[in-house]
Coordinates of C-alpha atoms in Angstrom, one line a residue:
Chain A
M19 CA -14.8 -24.9 -19.1
I20 CA -13.6 -21.5 -17.8
A21 CA -16.0 -18.5 -17.6
Y22 CA -16.4 -15.7 -15.4
I23 CA -20.1 -16.1 -14.9
S24 CA -20.8 -13.5 -12.6
C25 CA -20.2 -10.7 -14.8
C26 CA -21.6 -11.7 -18.1
T27 CA -24.8 -9.9 -17.8
V28 CA -23.3 -6.7 -15.9
K29 CA -23.1 -3.4 -18.1
V30 CA -19.6 -2.5 -18.0
P31 CA -19.4 0.9 -16.7
Q32 CA -18.5 3.7 -19.3
V33 CA -15.2 4.2 -18.0
L34 CA -13.3 7.1 -18.6
T35 CA -14.6 7.7 -22.0
T36 CA -17.4 10.2 -21.5
M37 CA -17.4 13.9 -22.0
D38 CA -18.4 14.1 -18.5
K39 CA -15.3 12.1 -17.1
K40 CA -13.0 14.2 -19.2
K41 CA -14.6 17.3 -17.6
E42 CA -14.1 15.7 -14.2
V43 CA -10.4 15.0 -14.9
D44 CA -10.1 18.7 -16.0
D45 CA -11.6 19.9 -13.2
M46 CA -9.3 17.9 -10.8
E47 CA -6.3 19.2 -12.8
P48 CA -5.3 22.3 -10.5
G49 CA -6.0 20.4 -7.2
P50 CA -3.5 18.2 -5.9
A51 CA -1.9 15.6 -8.3
L52 CA -3.8 12.3 -8.9
S53 CA -2.2 9.4 -7.2
R54 CA -1.3 8.1 -10.6
S55 CA -1.7 10.2 -13.5
L56 CA -3.7 9.2 -16.6
D57 CA -3.7 10.4 -20.1
R58 CA -6.9 11.3 -21.8
V59 CA -7.9 7.7 -22.6
G60 CA -6.9 6.0 -19.3
F61 CA -3.4 4.7 -19.9
I62 CA -1.0 5.4 -16.9
K63 CA 1.2 7.9 -18.3
T64 CA 4.9 7.2 -18.3
E65 CA 7.6 9.8 -17.5
Q66 CA 8.8 10.1 -21.1
S67 CA 5.4 11.1 -22.4
N68 CA 5.4 12.5 -25.9
S69 CA 4.1 15.8 -24.9
P70 CA 5.5 17.3 -21.7
E71 CA 2.6 19.0 -20.5
G72 CA 0.4 16.2 -20.9
T73 CA -2.9 15.6 -22.7
L74 CA -5.1 16.8 -19.9
K75 CA -4.8 20.4 -20.7
S76 CA -8.1 21.9 -20.7
R77 CA -9.5 23.0 -23.8
P78 CA -10.5 26.6 -24.6
A79 CA -13.9 27.6 -23.7
H80 CA -15.1 28.1 -27.4
E81 CA -14.1 24.6 -28.2
C82 CA -16.2 23.2 -25.5
G83 CA -19.1 25.2 -26.8
R84 CA -18.5 23.7 -30.2
E85 CA -18.3 20.0 -28.7
E86 CA -21.7 20.7 -27.0
R87 CA -23.5 21.9 -30.1
R88 CA -21.8 18.8 -32.0
I89 CA -23.4 16.5 -29.2
R90 CA -26.8 18.1 -29.6
K91 CA -26.8 17.7 -33.4
W92 CA -25.8 14.0 -33.0
R93 CA -28.4 13.2 -30.7
K94 CA -31.2 14.6 -32.5
M95 CA -30.0 12.5 -35.6
I96 CA -29.8 9.2 -33.5
G97 CA -33.0 9.6 -31.8
A98 CA -33.7 8.0 -28.5
G99 CA -31.5 4.9 -28.3
G100 CA -30.9 5.0 -32.0
S101 CA -34.7 4.9 -33.1
D102 CA -34.2 7.6 -35.9
W103 CA -30.8 6.8 -37.2
K104 CA -31.7 4.4 -40.1
H105 CA -34.3 7.0 -41.1
Y106 CA -31.7 9.5 -41.0
V107 CA -29.2 7.8 -42.8
R108 CA -31.5 6.8 -45.5
R109 CA -32.7 10.4 -46.3
N110 CA -29.3 12.3 -45.7
P111 CA -26.2 9.9 -46.1
H112 CA -24.1 12.5 -47.2
V113 CA -24.7 14.8 -43.9
V114 CA -24.0 11.4 -41.9
K115 CA -20.8 11.0 -43.9
R116 CA -19.7 14.4 -43.3
R117 CA -20.4 14.3 -39.5
I118 CA -18.6 11.1 -38.9
R119 CA -15.5 12.5 -40.7
K120 CA -15.7 15.4 -38.4
G121 CA -15.6 13.3 -35.5
I122 CA -18.1 11.3 -33.5
P123 CA -18.6 12.7 -30.1
D124 CA -16.7 10.5 -27.5
C125 CA -19.7 10.1 -25.4
L126 CA -21.9 8.6 -28.4
R127 CA -19.2 6.5 -30.0
G128 CA -20.3 3.4 -28.3
L129 CA -23.9 3.6 -29.6
V130 CA -23.0 5.0 -33.1
W131 CA -20.3 2.4 -33.9
Q132 CA -23.1 -0.4 -33.2
L133 CA -25.4 1.6 -35.2
I134 CA -23.1 2.0 -38.2
S135 CA -21.8 -1.6 -38.2
G136 CA -25.2 -3.1 -37.8
S137 CA -24.3 -4.7 -34.8
R138 CA -27.4 -3.5 -32.8
D139 CA -29.4 -5.6 -35.2
L140 CA -27.4 -8.6 -34.5
L141 CA -27.9 -8.0 -30.8
L142 CA -31.7 -7.6 -31.0
M143 CA -32.1 -10.8 -33.3
N144 CA -30.1 -13.0 -31.1
P145 CA -31.4 -12.6 -27.7
G146 CA -29.5 -14.7 -24.9
V147 CA -27.1 -16.1 -27.6
Y148 CA -24.0 -14.1 -26.1
E149 CA -25.1 -15.4 -22.2
T150 CA -25.0 -18.9 -23.6
L151 CA -21.6 -18.7 -25.1
V152 CA -20.0 -17.3 -22.1
I153 CA -21.8 -19.6 -19.8
Y154 CA -22.3 -23.0 -21.4
E155 CA -19.8 -23.2 -24.2
T156 CA -16.5 -24.5 -24.1
S157 CA -13.5 -23.2 -26.3
T158 CA -10.3 -24.7 -27.4
S159 CA -8.8 -21.3 -27.1
E160 CA -9.4 -20.8 -23.4
L161 CA -5.8 -21.0 -22.4
E162 CA -4.6 -18.8 -25.3
I163 CA -6.9 -16.4 -24.7
I164 CA -5.8 -16.4 -20.5
R165 CA -2.2 -16.0 -21.5
D166 CA -3.1 -12.7 -23.5
I167 CA -5.4 -11.3 -21.0
S168 CA -2.8 -9.4 -18.8
R169 CA -0.8 -8.7 -22.0
T170 CA -3.6 -6.5 -23.3
F171 CA -3.4 -2.7 -22.5
P172 CA -1.4 -3.6 -19.6
S173 CA -1.0 0.0 -18.7
H174 CA -4.7 0.9 -18.9
I175 CA -6.4 1.6 -15.8
F176 CA -9.3 -0.5 -16.8
F177 CA -7.5 -3.7 -17.6
Q178 CA -4.6 -3.4 -15.1
Q179 CA -6.2 -5.3 -12.3
R180 CA -5.5 -8.9 -12.3
H181 CA -9.1 -10.6 -12.4
G182 CA -10.6 -7.1 -12.3
T183 CA -13.7 -6.1 -14.2
G184 CA -11.9 -5.2 -17.4
Q185 CA -9.7 -8.8 -17.6
R186 CA -13.0 -10.5 -16.8
S187 CA -14.9 -8.9 -19.6
L188 CA -12.0 -9.1 -22.1
Y189 CA -11.8 -13.0 -21.4
N190 CA -15.5 -13.4 -21.9
V191 CA -15.9 -11.5 -24.8
L192 CA -13.0 -13.3 -26.7
K193 CA -14.0 -16.6 -25.5
A194 CA -17.4 -16.2 -26.7
Y195 CA -16.2 -15.1 -30.2
S196 CA -13.9 -18.0 -30.4
V197 CA -16.9 -20.3 -29.7
Y198 CA -19.2 -18.3 -32.1
D199 CA -16.6 -18.3 -34.9
R200 CA -14.7 -21.6 -34.5
D201 CA -13.0 -21.3 -38.0
V202 CA -11.2 -18.2 -36.7
G203 CA -11.2 -18.9 -33.1
Y204 CA -8.9 -16.5 -31.2
V205 CA -6.4 -14.6 -33.0
Q206 CA -3.6 -12.6 -31.1
G207 CA -4.6 -8.9 -31.5
M208 CA -8.3 -9.4 -31.1
G209 CA -7.9 -8.6 -27.5
F210 CA -6.9 -5.0 -28.4
I211 CA -9.9 -4.4 -30.7
A212 CA -12.2 -6.1 -27.9
G213 CA -10.5 -4.1 -25.3
L214 CA -10.9 -0.8 -26.9
L215 CA -14.8 -1.7 -27.5
L216 CA -15.3 -2.6 -23.8
L217 CA -14.2 1.0 -23.0
Y218 CA -17.2 2.4 -24.8
M219 CA -20.0 -0.4 -24.2
S220 CA -21.2 -3.5 -22.5
E221 CA -19.7 -6.9 -23.0
E222 CA -22.5 -8.1 -24.9
D223 CA -22.7 -4.9 -27.5
A224 CA -18.9 -5.3 -27.9
F225 CA -19.3 -9.0 -28.8
W226 CA -21.8 -8.4 -31.3
L227 CA -19.9 -5.3 -32.6
I228 CA -16.8 -7.6 -33.1
V229 CA -19.2 -10.3 -34.9
A230 CA -20.2 -7.5 -37.3
L231 CA -16.8 -6.2 -38.0
L232 CA -15.4 -9.6 -38.6
K233 CA -18.3 -11.5 -40.2
G234 CA -20.3 -8.8 -41.4
A235 CA -23.8 -7.9 -40.2
V236 CA -27.2 -8.9 -41.8
H237 CA -27.6 -5.8 -44.2
A238 CA -24.8 -3.4 -44.4
P239 CA -26.7 -0.5 -43.1
M240 CA -24.4 2.0 -44.6
E241 CA -23.8 0.6 -48.0
G242 CA -22.1 3.2 -50.1
L243 CA -20.9 5.0 -46.9
Y244 CA -18.7 2.0 -45.6
Q245 CA -15.3 2.0 -47.2
S246 CA -13.5 -0.5 -45.2
M247 CA -9.8 -0.8 -45.9
K248 CA -9.6 2.2 -47.9
V249 CA -9.8 4.6 -45.1
V250 CA -7.0 2.6 -43.4
F251 CA -4.7 3.2 -46.2
Q252 CA -5.4 6.8 -46.5
V253 CA -4.7 7.3 -42.7
G254 CA -1.4 5.4 -43.1
L255 CA -0.4 7.4 -46.2
A256 CA -1.5 10.6 -44.2
L257 CA 0.7 9.7 -41.2
L258 CA 3.9 8.9 -43.7
R259 CA 3.1 11.9 -45.5
F260 CA 3.2 14.3 -42.3
C261 CA 6.3 12.9 -41.1
H262 CA 8.0 12.2 -44.1
D263 CA 10.7 14.7 -43.9
D264 CA 11.6 13.4 -40.5
L265 CA 11.3 9.6 -41.7
V266 CA 13.7 9.6 -44.3
K267 CA 16.5 11.1 -42.5
L268 CA 16.3 8.1 -39.9
P269 CA 18.5 5.0 -40.3
F270 CA 16.8 1.7 -40.2
E271 CA 17.2 0.9 -36.7
E272 CA 15.2 4.2 -35.8
L273 CA 12.7 3.9 -38.2
L274 CA 10.4 1.2 -36.4
H275 CA 10.7 3.1 -33.4
S276 CA 9.4 6.2 -35.2
L277 CA 6.7 4.4 -37.1
R278 CA 5.3 3.2 -33.8
N279 CA 5.5 6.3 -31.8
F280 CA 4.3 9.2 -34.2
P281 CA 4.3 12.5 -32.7
D282 CA 1.3 14.0 -31.0
E283 CA 0.9 16.6 -33.8
A284 CA 0.7 13.8 -36.4
T285 CA -2.3 12.1 -34.8
D286 CA -4.3 15.1 -34.0
P287 CA -7.5 14.0 -36.0
D288 CA -8.2 17.6 -36.9
T289 CA -5.1 17.7 -39.2
L290 CA -4.8 13.9 -39.7
L291 CA -8.1 13.2 -41.3
P292 CA -8.4 16.0 -43.6
L293 CA -5.0 15.1 -44.9
A294 CA -6.1 11.5 -45.2
L295 CA -9.2 12.1 -46.9
S296 CA -7.4 14.1 -49.4
F297 CA -5.6 11.1 -50.7
K298 CA -7.2 9.3 -53.8
V299 CA -6.9 5.6 -53.4
S300 CA -7.6 4.5 -56.8
S301 CA -8.0 1.6 -58.7
H302 CA -4.2 1.5 -59.1
L303 CA -4.2 -0.3 -55.9
E304 CA -6.5 -2.9 -57.2
E305 CA -4.0 -3.7 -59.9
L306 CA -1.0 -3.9 -57.5
E307 CA -3.1 -6.4 -55.6
K308 CA -3.5 -8.5 -58.5
D309 CA 0.1 -8.3 -59.4
Y310 CA 1.0 -9.1 -55.9
R311 CA -1.2 -12.2 -55.8
K312 CA -0.1 -13.4 -59.4
R313 CA 3.5 -13.3 -58.0
L314 CA 2.4 -15.2 -55.0
E315 CA 0.8 -17.8 -57.0
G316 CA 3.1 -17.8 -60.0
P317 CA 5.5 -20.8 -61.0
N318 CA 8.4 -19.5 -58.7
A319 CA 6.1 -19.6 -55.7
S320 CA 7.6 -21.8 -53.0
S321 CA 5.7 -23.9 -50.6
S322 CA 5.6 -21.0 -48.2
N323 CA 2.7 -19.3 -50.2
K324 CA 0.4 -22.3 -49.3
R325 CA 1.2 -21.5 -45.8
L326 CA -0.1 -17.8 -46.1
Q327 CA -3.6 -19.4 -46.9
P328 CA -5.0 -20.0 -43.7
L329 CA -3.9 -16.3 -42.6
R330 CA -5.5 -14.8 -46.1
S331 CA -8.7 -16.7 -45.6
T332 CA -8.9 -15.2 -42.0
M333 CA -8.5 -12.0 -43.2
N334 CA -10.8 -12.3 -46.0
G335 CA -13.6 -14.0 -43.7
A336 CA -12.8 -10.9 -41.5
G337 CA -15.5 -9.2 -43.4
S338 CA -13.2 -6.3 -44.3
Q339 CA -13.4 -7.5 -48.1
P340 CA -10.2 -7.8 -49.8
L341 CA -8.5 -5.0 -51.6
S342 CA -11.1 -5.0 -54.1
N343 CA -13.3 -2.5 -52.3
L344 CA -10.6 -0.1 -52.6
S345 CA -11.7 1.1 -55.8
V346 CA -14.9 2.6 -54.3
G347 CA -13.5 6.0 -54.0
K348 CA -14.4 7.3 -57.4
K349 CA -14.5 11.0 -57.0
Chain B
M1356 CA 43.1 0.8 -38.2
E1357 CA 40.6 0.5 -35.4
S1358 CA 38.2 3.2 -37.0
L1359 CA 38.7 1.8 -40.5
R1360 CA 37.1 -1.6 -39.5
R1361 CA 33.6 -2.0 -40.9
R1362 CA 30.8 -2.5 -38.5
T1363 CA 29.2 -5.9 -38.6
L1364 CA 25.2 -6.1 -38.6
L1365 CA 24.0 -9.4 -37.5
K1366 CA 20.3 -10.3 -37.8
V1367 CA 18.8 -12.3 -34.8
I1368 CA 16.0 -14.1 -34.9
V1369 CA 13.8 -15.0 -31.8
L1370 CA 11.2 -17.8 -32.0
G1371 CA 9.1 -19.9 -29.6
D1372 CA 5.6 -20.3 -28.3
S1373 CA 3.6 -17.4 -27.3
G1374 CA 4.2 -16.4 -23.7
V1375 CA 7.6 -17.9 -23.5
G1376 CA 9.1 -14.7 -22.7
K1377 CA 10.7 -13.8 -26.1
T1378 CA 10.1 -10.2 -25.7
S1379 CA 11.0 -10.1 -22.0
L1380 CA 14.4 -12.0 -22.9
M1381 CA 15.1 -9.3 -25.5
N1382 CA 14.3 -6.4 -23.2
Q1383 CA 16.5 -7.8 -20.5
Y1384 CA 19.2 -8.1 -22.8
V1385 CA 19.0 -4.7 -24.6
H1386 CA 17.6 -2.5 -22.0
K1387 CA 18.4 -4.2 -18.7
K1388 CA 14.8 -4.0 -17.7
F1389 CA 12.0 -6.5 -16.7
S1390 CA 8.4 -5.7 -16.8
Q1391 CA 5.4 -7.7 -16.1
Q1392 CA 3.4 -5.4 -18.5
Y1393 CA 4.5 -6.5 -21.9
K1394 CA 1.9 -6.7 -24.5
A1395 CA 1.5 -9.4 -26.5
T1396 CA 3.7 -9.0 -29.6
I1397 CA 1.4 -9.0 -32.6
G1398 CA 3.5 -9.4 -35.9
A1399 CA 7.1 -8.8 -35.2
D1400 CA 9.4 -6.1 -33.5
F1401 CA 13.0 -5.7 -33.3
L1402 CA 15.6 -4.1 -31.0
T1403 CA 19.4 -3.5 -31.5
K1404 CA 22.3 -3.7 -29.5
E1405 CA 25.8 -3.0 -30.0
V1406 CA 28.4 -5.6 -28.7
L1407 CA 32.2 -5.7 -28.7
I1408 CA 33.2 -9.5 -30.0
E1409 CA 36.8 -10.1 -30.1
D1410 CA 37.7 -6.5 -30.9
R1411 CA 35.0 -6.4 -33.2
L1412 CA 32.0 -3.9 -33.2
V1413 CA 28.9 -6.0 -33.9
T1414 CA 25.4 -4.7 -34.1
L1415 CA 22.8 -7.1 -33.3
Q1416 CA 19.4 -6.6 -34.6
I1417 CA 17.2 -8.8 -32.7
W1418 CA 13.9 -9.5 -34.2
D1419 CA 10.9 -10.4 -31.8
T1420 CA 8.2 -12.6 -33.6
A1421 CA 4.6 -13.2 -32.5
G1422 CA 4.2 -16.6 -30.8
Q1423 CA 0.9 -17.6 -31.9
E1424 CA 0.9 -20.5 -34.5
R1425 CA -1.1 -18.7 -37.1
F1426 CA 1.4 -15.8 -37.5
Q1427 CA 4.0 -18.4 -38.4
S1428 CA 3.0 -17.7 -42.2
L1429 CA 4.4 -14.2 -41.7
G1430 CA 7.7 -15.7 -40.9
V1431 CA 9.1 -15.5 -44.5
A1432 CA 9.5 -11.9 -44.4
F1433 CA 11.0 -11.5 -41.2
Y1434 CA 13.5 -14.5 -41.4
R1435 CA 15.0 -13.4 -44.8
G1436 CA 18.6 -12.8 -44.2
A1437 CA 18.7 -14.0 -40.6
D1438 CA 22.3 -14.7 -39.4
C1439 CA 21.1 -16.9 -36.4
C1440 CA 18.1 -18.0 -34.8
V1441 CA 17.3 -18.3 -30.9
L1442 CA 14.6 -21.0 -30.1
V1443 CA 13.1 -20.2 -26.6
Y1444 CA 10.7 -22.5 -24.5
D1445 CA 9.4 -22.2 -20.9
V1446 CA 10.9 -24.9 -18.8
N1447 CA 7.5 -24.9 -16.9
A1448 CA 5.3 -25.6 -20.2
K1449 CA 5.7 -28.8 -21.7
R1450 CA 4.0 -27.7 -24.8
S1451 CA 6.5 -25.0 -25.6
F1452 CA 9.2 -27.4 -25.4
N1453 CA 7.4 -30.0 -27.8
T1454 CA 6.9 -27.6 -30.4
L1455 CA 10.5 -26.6 -30.7
G1456 CA 11.0 -29.0 -33.5
T1457 CA 8.2 -27.2 -35.6
W1458 CA 10.1 -23.9 -34.8
H1459 CA 13.3 -25.2 -35.9
D1460 CA 12.0 -26.9 -39.2
E1461 CA 9.9 -24.0 -40.0
F1462 CA 12.9 -21.5 -39.9
I1463 CA 15.0 -23.5 -42.0
N1464 CA 12.1 -24.1 -44.5
Q1465 CA 11.4 -20.5 -44.5
A1466 CA 14.5 -18.6 -44.2
G1467 CA 16.2 -21.1 -46.7
P1468 CA 20.0 -20.7 -45.3
S1469 CA 22.5 -21.9 -47.8
D1470 CA 24.0 -24.2 -45.5
P1471 CA 21.0 -25.4 -43.4
K1472 CA 23.0 -28.1 -41.3
H1473 CA 25.5 -25.6 -39.9
F1474 CA 23.0 -22.7 -39.5
P1475 CA 23.7 -21.2 -35.8
F1476 CA 20.9 -21.8 -33.5
I1477 CA 20.8 -21.8 -29.7
L1478 CA 18.2 -23.2 -27.4
V1479 CA 17.1 -21.1 -24.5
G1480 CA 15.0 -22.4 -21.5
N1481 CA 13.5 -19.3 -20.0
K1482 CA 11.6 -18.8 -16.6
V1483 CA 13.7 -20.9 -14.6
D1484 CA 13.1 -18.6 -11.6
Q1485 CA 9.4 -19.2 -11.4
D1486 CA 8.5 -20.8 -7.9
A1487 CA 12.0 -21.4 -7.4
G1488 CA 11.9 -24.3 -10.0
S1489 CA 9.1 -26.1 -8.5
R1490 CA 6.7 -26.0 -11.5
R1491 CA 9.4 -26.9 -13.8
V1492 CA 8.3 -29.9 -16.1
V1493 CA 11.1 -30.1 -18.5
P1494 CA 14.2 -31.4 -17.2
E1495 CA 17.7 -30.0 -18.2
K1496 CA 18.7 -33.4 -19.5
K1497 CA 15.8 -33.5 -21.8
A1498 CA 16.8 -30.2 -23.5
K1499 CA 20.2 -31.0 -23.7
D1500 CA 19.3 -34.3 -25.7
W1501 CA 17.4 -32.3 -27.9
C1502 CA 20.2 -29.9 -28.8
A1503 CA 22.4 -33.1 -29.2
S1504 CA 19.9 -34.3 -31.6
K1505 CA 19.7 -31.0 -33.7
G1506 CA 23.4 -31.0 -34.2
N1507 CA 24.9 -30.0 -31.0
I1508 CA 23.3 -26.4 -30.7
P1509 CA 24.3 -24.7 -27.6
Y1510 CA 21.8 -24.7 -24.6
F1511 CA 21.0 -21.9 -21.9
E1512 CA 18.8 -21.9 -19.1
T1513 CA 17.7 -18.3 -18.3
S1514 CA 15.5 -16.0 -16.2
A1515 CA 14.7 -13.0 -18.1
K1516 CA 13.2 -11.8 -14.7
D1517 CA 16.1 -12.1 -12.6
D1518 CA 18.6 -11.6 -15.6
H1519 CA 20.1 -14.8 -15.3
N1520 CA 22.3 -16.0 -18.2
V1521 CA 20.8 -13.7 -20.8
D1522 CA 23.8 -12.0 -21.6
D1523 CA 25.6 -15.2 -22.1
A1524 CA 23.1 -16.6 -24.1
F1525 CA 23.0 -13.7 -26.6
L1526 CA 26.8 -13.3 -26.6
C1527 CA 26.9 -16.9 -27.4
I1528 CA 24.7 -16.5 -30.6
A1529 CA 26.7 -13.6 -31.7
K1530 CA 30.0 -15.5 -31.7
L1531 CA 28.2 -18.4 -33.3
A1532 CA 27.0 -16.1 -36.2
L1533 CA 30.3 -14.3 -36.4
E1534 CA 32.0 -17.7 -37.0
H1535 CA 29.3 -18.6 -39.5
E1536 CA 29.7 -15.6 -41.5
H1537 CA 33.5 -16.0 -41.3
D1538 CA 33.4 -19.6 -42.7
Q1539 CA 31.0 -18.1 -45.7
D1540 CA 33.6 -15.3 -46.3
I1541 CA 36.2 -17.8 -46.9
Y1542 CA 33.8 -19.5 -49.1
F1543 CA 33.6 -16.6 -51.2
K1544 CA 37.0 -15.5 -50.8
T1545 CA 38.1 -15.7 -54.4
V1546 CA 35.3 -13.7 -55.5
A1547 CA 35.7 -10.9 -52.6
E1548 CA 38.7 -9.1 -52.0
S1549 CA 40.7 -11.0 -49.5
A1550 CA 40.0 -10.9 -45.9
P1551 CA 41.7 -8.2 -44.0
K1552 CA 44.4 -9.6 -41.7
T1553 CA 43.1 -8.2 -38.4
E1554 CA 40.0 -10.4 -38.8
E1555 CA 42.3 -13.2 -37.7
Q1556 CA 42.0 -12.9 -34.0
P1557 CA 43.1 -15.3 -31.6
A1558 CA 40.7 -17.6 -30.1
G1559 CA 39.4 -16.7 -26.9
C1560 CA 37.2 -14.1 -25.2
A1561 CA 38.5 -10.3 -25.3
C1562 CA 35.8 -8.9 -23.3

């Protein structure tokens, strides 16, 4: 069994993601250059960055003020350690929804994600479980996980150091999950989700959040607000719409590159999200899904369809209910 | 005449276990770069490279795939229309050699080429540089025997890190694919317009 025991109960520092940190970086900007320049979220910048002026440009003063007001509102809504959250959501679901869509302040995301997903409850109901999974359990996926650790966010400052805090935490969380949910085990790509979460919260918190995301929490605490896959489609459609004119001009070879490197203007949340939410994902998608499944299971279906089964069950088991949820958006 | 010659697009699929160096091989070949910082490939990705083979301008569209077993079910979408397939294993990892048969058969099953017995494959044993070969567990002979058993598919030992043999391997697969395509052209000759004379190049390397 392989475990990085030393760090399984250590709270991972909130690296680089809090507002305070941002300010620090901003303050440093006019001074001597950083030894290695990082972008806003901690990736080491390459020379051919999308925006030549960098993403560290300081915000105008009025935006800072707005951000501070937003944080104050959020803190009030959450209460100390999340104590007022459930009450608030029950009483004012639409306010919560609106505020989430405007953007959860970066410094509160770690906590708010745990509240929204219900992972906080899982954590409180299962004291000591994470520690046991990390220290005492053995996973058949250990080698597979290790092989991917250094290949997960390799250019991020937190995960870069071999056997550093970031890599150790990432390993522990992934291993713990592969033991906790042996049917799913470890799937390549999970590391990028776990890695993102670890930038915002402790190992144990991140673990239970992954559990909540993939298996679902006890009660969906935000029933009616939680829209699972729908928003994924909306954001995807918004990106395509935003870049439509450029994309259609491209030859196939360049298309893939462009689809992975959207320009900064396209991914600016203040323009992207309103555009995304303006799309009505209707029940038509549900019909398309039925059609697709029929075709897959139809008489002409080859043996390869059976092979899709394991993956599909993984995806379905992944908490994000199949596309049937898409019809939620009745406006 | 030169400018009139049509460009040929060849779709190359790179397969093999996770971590054997598929992405690295591709990037070494296309960009002449090696990085320790590749991300694990999720799903699939591709790069293109133009090569001149026997006076013919060929665009290789090289598809890199995720190596984890459970992503194999996505194969069908990526394998469709493939002209050739590069199987990769790590000479220092026995398992990656043992699974080659599965990758080979899965490819044939899912891509469904019209002539599976003669579909162009090559085998690449990567990471020969590692610890100066002291950690090597798959002997060259064993790999060559395997190739012989699969209908004499060409074998290359490479180091994506040191750029050893990478060009040769990809050039070989491109030539094989072109020959294969040519064979098929002849097969359909009666339907299609007759093949231009210029394609009848004398054998041998023009580059």
